[in-house]
PDB file of C-alpha atoms in Angstrom:
ATOM      1  CA  MET A 803       6.848 -18.086 -10.164  1.00  0.00           C
ATOM      2  CA  ASN A 804       9.297 -15.791 -11.897  1.00  0.00           C
ATOM      3  CA  LEU A 805      12.503 -14.989 -10.032  1.00  0.00           C
ATOM      4  CA  TRP A 806      13.140 -11.966 -12.223  1.00  0.00           C
ATOM      5  CA  GLY A 807       9.624 -10.679 -11.590  1.00  0.00           C
ATOM      6  CA  LEU A 808      10.087 -11.045  -7.841  1.00  0.00           C
ATOM      7  CA  PHE A 809      13.457  -9.272  -7.993  1.00  0.00           C
ATOM      8  CA  GLU A 810      12.033  -6.426 -10.078  1.00  0.00           C
ATOM      9  CA  THR A 811       9.103  -6.087  -7.665  1.00  0.00           C
ATOM     10  CA  HIS A 812      11.497  -5.884  -4.740  1.00  0.00           C
ATOM     11  CA  ASN A 813      13.561  -3.254  -6.531  1.00  0.00           C
ATOM     12  CA  PHE A 814      10.403  -1.309  -7.397  1.00  0.00           C
ATOM     13  CA  PHE A 815       9.243  -1.278  -3.789  1.00  0.00           C
ATOM     14  CA  ARG A 816      12.728  -0.293  -2.630  1.00  0.00           C
ATOM     15  CA  ASN A 817      12.702   2.591  -5.122  1.00  0.00           C
ATOM     16  CA  LEU A 818       9.309   3.677  -3.791  1.00  0.00           C
ATOM     17  CA  GLY A 819      10.578   3.628  -0.227  1.00  0.00           C
ATOM     18  CA  GLY A 820      13.553   5.731  -1.223  1.00  0.00           C
TER      19      GLY A 820
END
């Protein structure tokens, strides 16, 4: 499990949401 990957994914989803 990559912490950075999880963080980036969260940021990506946040960016998608707006």
